[in-house]
Tab-separated table of C-alpha atoms in Angstrom:
chain	number	residue	atom	x	y	z
Q	1	MET	CA	124.023	90.558	114.244
Q	2	ARG	CA	121.649	93.077	115.830
Q	3	GLY	CA	123.562	96.042	114.423
Q	4	VAL	CA	123.619	94.623	110.889
Q	5	THR	CA	119.918	93.743	111.110
Q	6	ARG	CA	119.158	97.262	112.321
Q	7	ASP	CA	121.075	98.669	109.341
Q	8	THR	CA	119.054	96.448	106.997
Q	9	LEU	CA	115.795	97.671	108.545
Q	10	GLY	CA	116.965	101.247	108.060
Q	11	GLU	CA	117.725	100.507	104.398
Q	12	LEU	CA	114.254	99.033	103.945
Q	13	LYS	CA	112.686	102.231	105.259
Q	14	ASP	CA	114.981	104.576	103.336
Q	15	ARG	CA	114.470	102.803	100.011
Q	16	LYS	CA	110.665	103.206	100.270
Q	17	PHE	CA	109.983	99.529	99.604
Q	18	LEU	CA	107.578	99.476	102.539
Q	19	TRP	CA	105.315	101.720	100.459
Q	20	ILE	CA	105.428	99.243	97.581
Q	21	PHE	CA	104.659	96.267	99.826
Q	22	GLY	CA	101.920	98.246	101.577
Q	23	THR	CA	100.305	99.298	98.296
Q	24	ILE	CA	100.283	95.746	96.916
Q	25	THR	CA	98.859	94.457	100.199
Q	26	ILE	CA	96.074	97.050	100.263
Q	27	ILE	CA	95.124	96.397	96.634
Q	28	THR	CA	95.070	92.625	97.216
Q	29	ALA	CA	92.994	93.000	100.392
Q	30	LEU	CA	90.537	95.236	98.516
Q	31	ILE	CA	90.200	92.681	95.706
Q	32	ILE	CA	89.518	89.939	98.273
Q	33	PHE	CA	86.883	92.074	100.003
Q	34	LEU	CA	85.112	92.804	96.706
Q	35	ALA	CA	85.282	89.109	95.788
Q	36	SER	CA	83.597	88.209	99.075
Q	37	ARG	CA	80.783	90.652	98.329
Q	38	ALA	CA	80.368	89.015	94.922
Q	39	GLN	CA	80.216	85.597	96.590
Q	40	ILE	CA	77.408	86.750	98.866
Q	41	SER	CA	75.515	88.129	95.876
Q	42	ILE	CA	75.905	84.859	93.940
Q	43	ALA	CA	74.801	82.815	96.942
Q	44	MET	CA	71.673	84.958	97.359
Q	45	GLN	CA	70.739	84.849	93.677
Q	46	SER	CA	71.659	81.229	92.933
Q	47	GLY	CA	68.524	79.693	94.355
Q	48	GLY	CA	70.326	76.354	94.369
Q	49	GLY	CA	71.416	76.656	90.746
Q	50	PHE	CA	75.075	77.053	91.644
Q	51	GLY	CA	75.100	74.636	94.542
Q	52	SER	CA	74.485	75.125	98.225
Q	53	GLU	CA	75.913	78.000	100.226
Q	54	ASP	CA	78.407	75.602	101.871
Q	55	GLU	CA	79.641	74.452	98.457
Q	56	ILE	CA	80.081	78.028	97.279
Q	57	THR	CA	81.956	78.872	100.497
Q	58	SER	CA	84.208	75.838	100.034
Q	59	LEU	CA	85.014	76.838	96.449
Q	60	ALA	CA	85.677	80.408	97.543
Q	61	GLY	CA	87.993	79.176	100.305
Q	62	GLY	CA	89.995	77.116	97.818
Q	63	ALA	CA	90.255	80.072	95.455
Q	64	LEU	CA	91.330	82.297	98.355
Q	65	LEU	CA	94.140	79.921	99.336
Q	66	THR	CA	95.341	79.682	95.730
Q	67	GLY	CA	95.260	83.464	95.412
Q	68	PHE	CA	97.159	83.788	98.676
Q	69	ASP	CA	99.820	81.417	97.341
Q	70	TYR	CA	100.232	83.649	94.271
Q	71	PHE	CA	100.356	86.747	96.481
Q	72	VAL	CA	103.168	85.313	98.608
Q	73	THR	CA	105.060	84.195	95.486
Q	74	ILE	CA	104.818	87.684	93.976
Q	75	LEU	CA	106.066	89.306	97.175
Q	76	VAL	CA	108.979	86.865	97.350
Q	77	PHE	CA	109.907	87.768	93.771
Q	78	LEU	CA	109.753	91.500	94.527
Q	79	ILE	CA	111.881	91.050	97.647
Q	80	VAL	CA	114.496	89.092	95.696
Q	81	MET	CA	114.692	91.863	93.091
Q	82	ALA	CA	114.736	94.561	95.781
Q	83	THR	CA	117.553	92.963	97.773
Q	84	ALA	CA	119.727	91.650	94.931
Q	85	GLY	CA	121.870	94.777	94.963
Q	86	LEU	CA	122.336	95.118	98.728
Q	87	ILE	CA	125.407	92.886	99.017
Q	88	PRO	CA	127.221	94.254	95.938
Q	89	ALA	CA	126.522	97.799	97.151
Q	90	SER	CA	127.987	96.934	100.562
Q	91	LEU	CA	131.159	95.627	98.911
Q	92	GLU	CA	131.871	98.649	96.723
Q	93	LYS	CA	135.299	100.160	97.087
Q	94	GLY	CA	135.324	102.489	100.068
Q	95	ARG	CA	132.120	101.155	101.585
Q	96	ALA	CA	133.542	97.645	101.926
Q	97	ASP	CA	136.213	99.026	104.267
Q	98	PHE	CA	133.485	100.248	106.609
Q	99	TYR	CA	131.934	96.798	106.958
Q	100	ILE	CA	135.147	94.793	106.987
Q	101	ALA	CA	136.575	97.062	109.683
Q	102	LYS	CA	133.831	95.961	112.080
Q	103	PRO	CA	135.115	93.877	115.046
Q	104	MET	CA	133.918	90.536	113.663
Q	105	THR	CA	135.186	87.861	111.314
Q	106	ARG	CA	134.284	87.999	107.641
Q	107	ARG	CA	132.259	84.814	108.016
Q	108	ARG	CA	130.175	86.306	110.803
Q	109	LEU	CA	129.830	89.598	108.925
Q	110	LEU	CA	128.509	87.948	105.771
Q	111	LEU	CA	126.163	85.588	107.614
Q	112	SER	CA	124.871	88.468	109.743
Q	113	ARG	CA	124.180	90.465	106.604
Q	114	PHE	CA	122.529	87.498	104.892
Q	115	PHE	CA	120.288	86.557	107.816
Q	116	GLY	CA	119.598	90.216	108.538
Q	117	ILE	CA	118.164	90.633	105.037
Q	118	TRP	CA	116.183	87.399	105.362
Q	119	LEU	CA	114.762	88.311	108.772
Q	120	VAL	CA	113.852	91.929	107.957
Q	121	TYR	CA	112.293	91.285	104.566
Q	122	GLY	CA	110.838	87.983	105.782
Q	123	ALA	CA	109.106	89.907	108.569
Q	124	ALA	CA	107.693	92.338	105.995
Q	125	LEU	CA	106.471	89.381	103.934
Q	126	SER	CA	104.872	87.782	107.010
Q	127	ILE	CA	103.103	90.979	108.087
Q	128	CYS	CA	101.726	91.624	104.595
Q	129	GLY	CA	100.674	87.976	104.279
Q	130	LEU	CA	98.903	87.924	107.646
Q	131	ILE	CA	97.064	91.157	106.824
Q	132	VAL	CA	95.818	89.780	103.509
Q	133	TRP	CA	94.821	86.449	105.038
Q	134	GLY	CA	93.137	88.210	107.950
Q	135	VAL	CA	91.053	90.311	105.563
Q	136	GLY	CA	90.184	87.200	103.576
Q	137	SER	CA	89.188	85.242	106.673
Q	138	LEU	CA	86.947	88.051	107.943
Q	139	SER	CA	85.440	88.688	104.506
Q	140	PHE	CA	84.606	85.033	103.806
Q	141	GLY	CA	83.708	84.234	107.415
Q	142	SER	CA	86.163	81.383	107.938
Q	143	PHE	CA	89.793	80.941	108.961
Q	144	ASP	CA	91.896	78.201	107.380
Q	145	SER	CA	95.208	77.594	109.141
Q	146	GLY	CA	96.519	76.050	105.910
Q	147	ALA	CA	97.594	79.548	104.889
Q	148	LEU	CA	100.343	79.320	107.497
Q	149	TRP	CA	101.922	76.540	105.430
Q	150	VAL	CA	101.946	78.843	102.408
Q	151	LEU	CA	103.537	81.640	104.414
Q	152	ALA	CA	106.107	79.366	106.073
Q	153	LEU	CA	107.258	77.833	102.788
Q	154	GLY	CA	107.275	81.306	101.268
Q	155	LEU	CA	109.937	82.207	103.840
Q	156	VAL	CA	111.838	79.042	102.913
Q	157	ALA	CA	111.675	80.016	99.226
Q	158	LEU	CA	112.946	83.499	100.121
Q	159	PHE	CA	115.909	81.928	101.947
Q	160	ILE	CA	116.733	79.854	98.860
Q	161	TRP	CA	116.491	82.804	96.462
Q	162	LEU	CA	118.642	84.985	98.717
Q	163	SER	CA	121.324	82.298	98.834
Q	164	ILE	CA	121.564	82.561	95.035
Q	165	THR	CA	121.598	86.365	94.742
Q	166	VAL	CA	124.017	86.795	97.659
Q	167	PHE	CA	126.383	84.208	96.165
Q	168	VAL	CA	126.396	85.908	92.767
Q	169	GLY	CA	126.609	89.338	94.419
Q	170	VAL	CA	129.726	88.361	96.384
Q	171	TRP	CA	131.301	86.488	93.483
Q	172	SER	CA	130.683	89.120	90.780
Q	173	GLY	CA	130.264	92.319	92.800
Q	174	SER	CA	127.486	93.267	90.378
Q	175	SER	CA	123.868	94.077	91.269
Q	176	ALA	CA	122.773	93.409	87.686
Q	177	MET	CA	124.402	89.966	87.723
Q	178	ALA	CA	122.686	89.137	91.019
Q	179	MET	CA	119.279	90.071	89.566
Q	180	MET	CA	119.952	88.159	86.353
Q	181	SER	CA	120.971	85.061	88.315
Q	182	ALA	CA	117.540	84.892	89.935
Q	183	VAL	CA	115.812	85.180	86.560
Q	184	ILE	CA	118.098	82.561	84.986
Q	185	VAL	CA	117.534	80.075	87.813
Q	186	TRP	CA	113.767	80.665	87.612
Q	187	VAL	CA	113.780	79.969	83.855
Q	188	LEU	CA	115.961	76.866	84.260
Q	189	GLN	CA	113.889	75.351	87.054
Q	190	THR	CA	110.727	76.009	85.019
Q	191	ILE	CA	112.197	74.186	82.012
Q	192	LEU	CA	113.552	71.342	84.155
Q	193	SER	CA	110.153	70.787	85.768
Q	194	HIS	CA	108.819	69.352	82.487
Q	195	HIS	CA	110.299	65.864	82.633
Q	196	ASP	CA	108.085	64.298	79.989
Q	197	TRP	CA	108.795	66.963	77.375
Q	198	ILE	CA	112.550	66.346	77.475
Q	199	ARG	CA	112.142	62.610	77.022
Q	200	LEU	CA	109.801	63.160	74.077
Q	201	MET	CA	112.153	65.642	72.408
Q	202	THR	CA	115.316	63.524	72.550
Q	203	GLU	CA	116.449	59.933	72.831
Q	204	SER	CA	120.011	60.848	73.836
Q	205	LYS	CA	120.875	59.148	77.113
Q	206	PHE	CA	123.538	61.769	77.801
Q	207	ILE	CA	121.077	64.675	77.518
Q	208	ILE	CA	118.473	62.871	79.628
Q	209	GLN	CA	121.108	62.057	82.275
Q	210	LEU	CA	122.374	65.654	82.261
Q	211	TYR	CA	118.814	66.876	82.575
Q	212	ASP	CA	118.174	64.600	85.561
Q	213	TRP	CA	121.344	65.779	87.326
Q	214	LEU	CA	120.453	69.434	86.767
Q	215	TYR	CA	116.940	68.792	88.041
Q	216	TYR	CA	118.226	67.268	91.275
Q	217	ILE	CA	120.954	69.889	91.816
Q	218	LEU	CA	119.193	73.175	91.039
Q	219	PRO	CA	116.643	74.630	93.503
Q	220	LYS	CA	112.947	74.317	92.749
Q	221	PRO	CA	111.113	77.375	94.186
Q	222	SER	CA	108.075	76.923	91.930
Q	223	ALA	CA	107.679	73.325	93.093
Q	224	ILE	CA	107.945	74.537	96.689
Q	225	ALA	CA	105.042	76.945	96.031
Q	226	ASP	CA	102.986	74.013	94.714
Q	227	LEU	CA	104.019	71.978	97.760
Q	228	ALA	CA	102.855	74.797	100.040
Q	229	LEU	CA	99.470	74.824	98.345
Q	230	THR	CA	99.166	71.048	98.715
Q	231	LEU	CA	99.912	71.267	102.447
Q	232	GLY	CA	97.602	74.255	102.848
Q	233	GLN	CA	94.737	72.317	101.292
Q	234	GLY	CA	95.347	69.421	103.678
Q	235	ARG	CA	96.324	66.988	100.922
Q	236	THR	CA	99.058	64.363	101.268
Q	237	VAL	CA	102.504	65.213	99.963
Q	238	HIS	CA	104.050	62.282	98.107
Q	239	ASP	CA	107.334	63.896	97.075
Q	240	TRP	CA	109.394	66.080	99.418
Q	241	LEU	CA	112.341	66.243	97.001
Q	242	PRO	CA	111.755	69.862	95.901
Q	243	LEU	CA	111.942	71.048	99.509
Q	244	TRP	CA	114.902	69.145	100.929
Q	245	SER	CA	117.034	69.300	97.766
Q	246	SER	CA	116.475	73.063	97.435
Q	247	LEU	CA	117.355	73.642	101.094
Q	248	LEU	CA	120.481	71.519	100.719
Q	249	PHE	CA	121.460	73.560	97.649
Q	250	ALA	CA	120.946	76.811	99.580
Q	251	ILE	CA	123.018	75.668	102.569
Q	252	VAL	CA	125.877	74.507	100.339
Q	253	ILE	CA	125.903	77.697	98.285
Q	254	VAL	CA	125.826	79.897	101.415
Q	255	GLY	CA	128.874	77.994	102.679
Q	256	LEU	CA	130.593	78.506	99.318
Q	257	THR	CA	129.754	82.216	99.467
Q	258	VAL	CA	131.457	82.485	102.855
Q	259	VAL	CA	134.582	80.816	101.441
Q	260	ILE	CA	134.701	83.237	98.485
Q	261	PHE	CA	134.091	86.266	100.708
Q	262	ARG	CA	136.874	85.301	103.106
Q	263	ARG	CA	139.372	84.990	100.268
Q	264	LYS	CA	138.448	88.136	98.325
Q	265	ASP	CA	140.624	91.221	98.505
Q	266	TYR	CA	138.646	94.410	99.015
């Protein structure tokens, strides 16, 4: 596990993605800093017209948390795209022999690779997120621990996305297919999130039933992002379905990926 994780860290450095993550983090932190200066200017010039200073700070804090949620979501998307080709590249003819020849079972090899990617890129996500939130907390003069919910569920969403791209990568051996699978699932879960629209568009019980089954089966990363924001704002969560059903989907599909990998001839 350590050796595979170390290899993944080396790949992250060699592929220059740290520069991309660092650049996005710096730009976001700069935008937050400039926004805080604008808040101070508005508070000084409002003269009570825009509400008290506490009200302005509260609004700014809510906007900061929402922006942080978007920032984490964007980084998760970039990581999914950046890592989609890692598994197929590892299983190319010639290179696959190198990995399979390691003194470990195929199951352990695949899981080590999967969790190595999740840990290394999840650590990069966490560091970038903490830097941005730290700058925001210092700039606006308050620290809201609710951001930790956003970051934690961002790591959960990353785990779910990786389960999809790794499955397709092992099954198809294609980096392009792995990337396309993430986009397809994102489009499907976006469409399936609009329950009322489907019922207005059709009266077919079969289509509505099929829609309901697909909604329950497929992962719901966008709903998890909304759930993270709800928890971060300290509001009550009334529906945990997006979280537990998506995690169940990820666990099942990782198990299926192991089965396929063990049976494939490289």
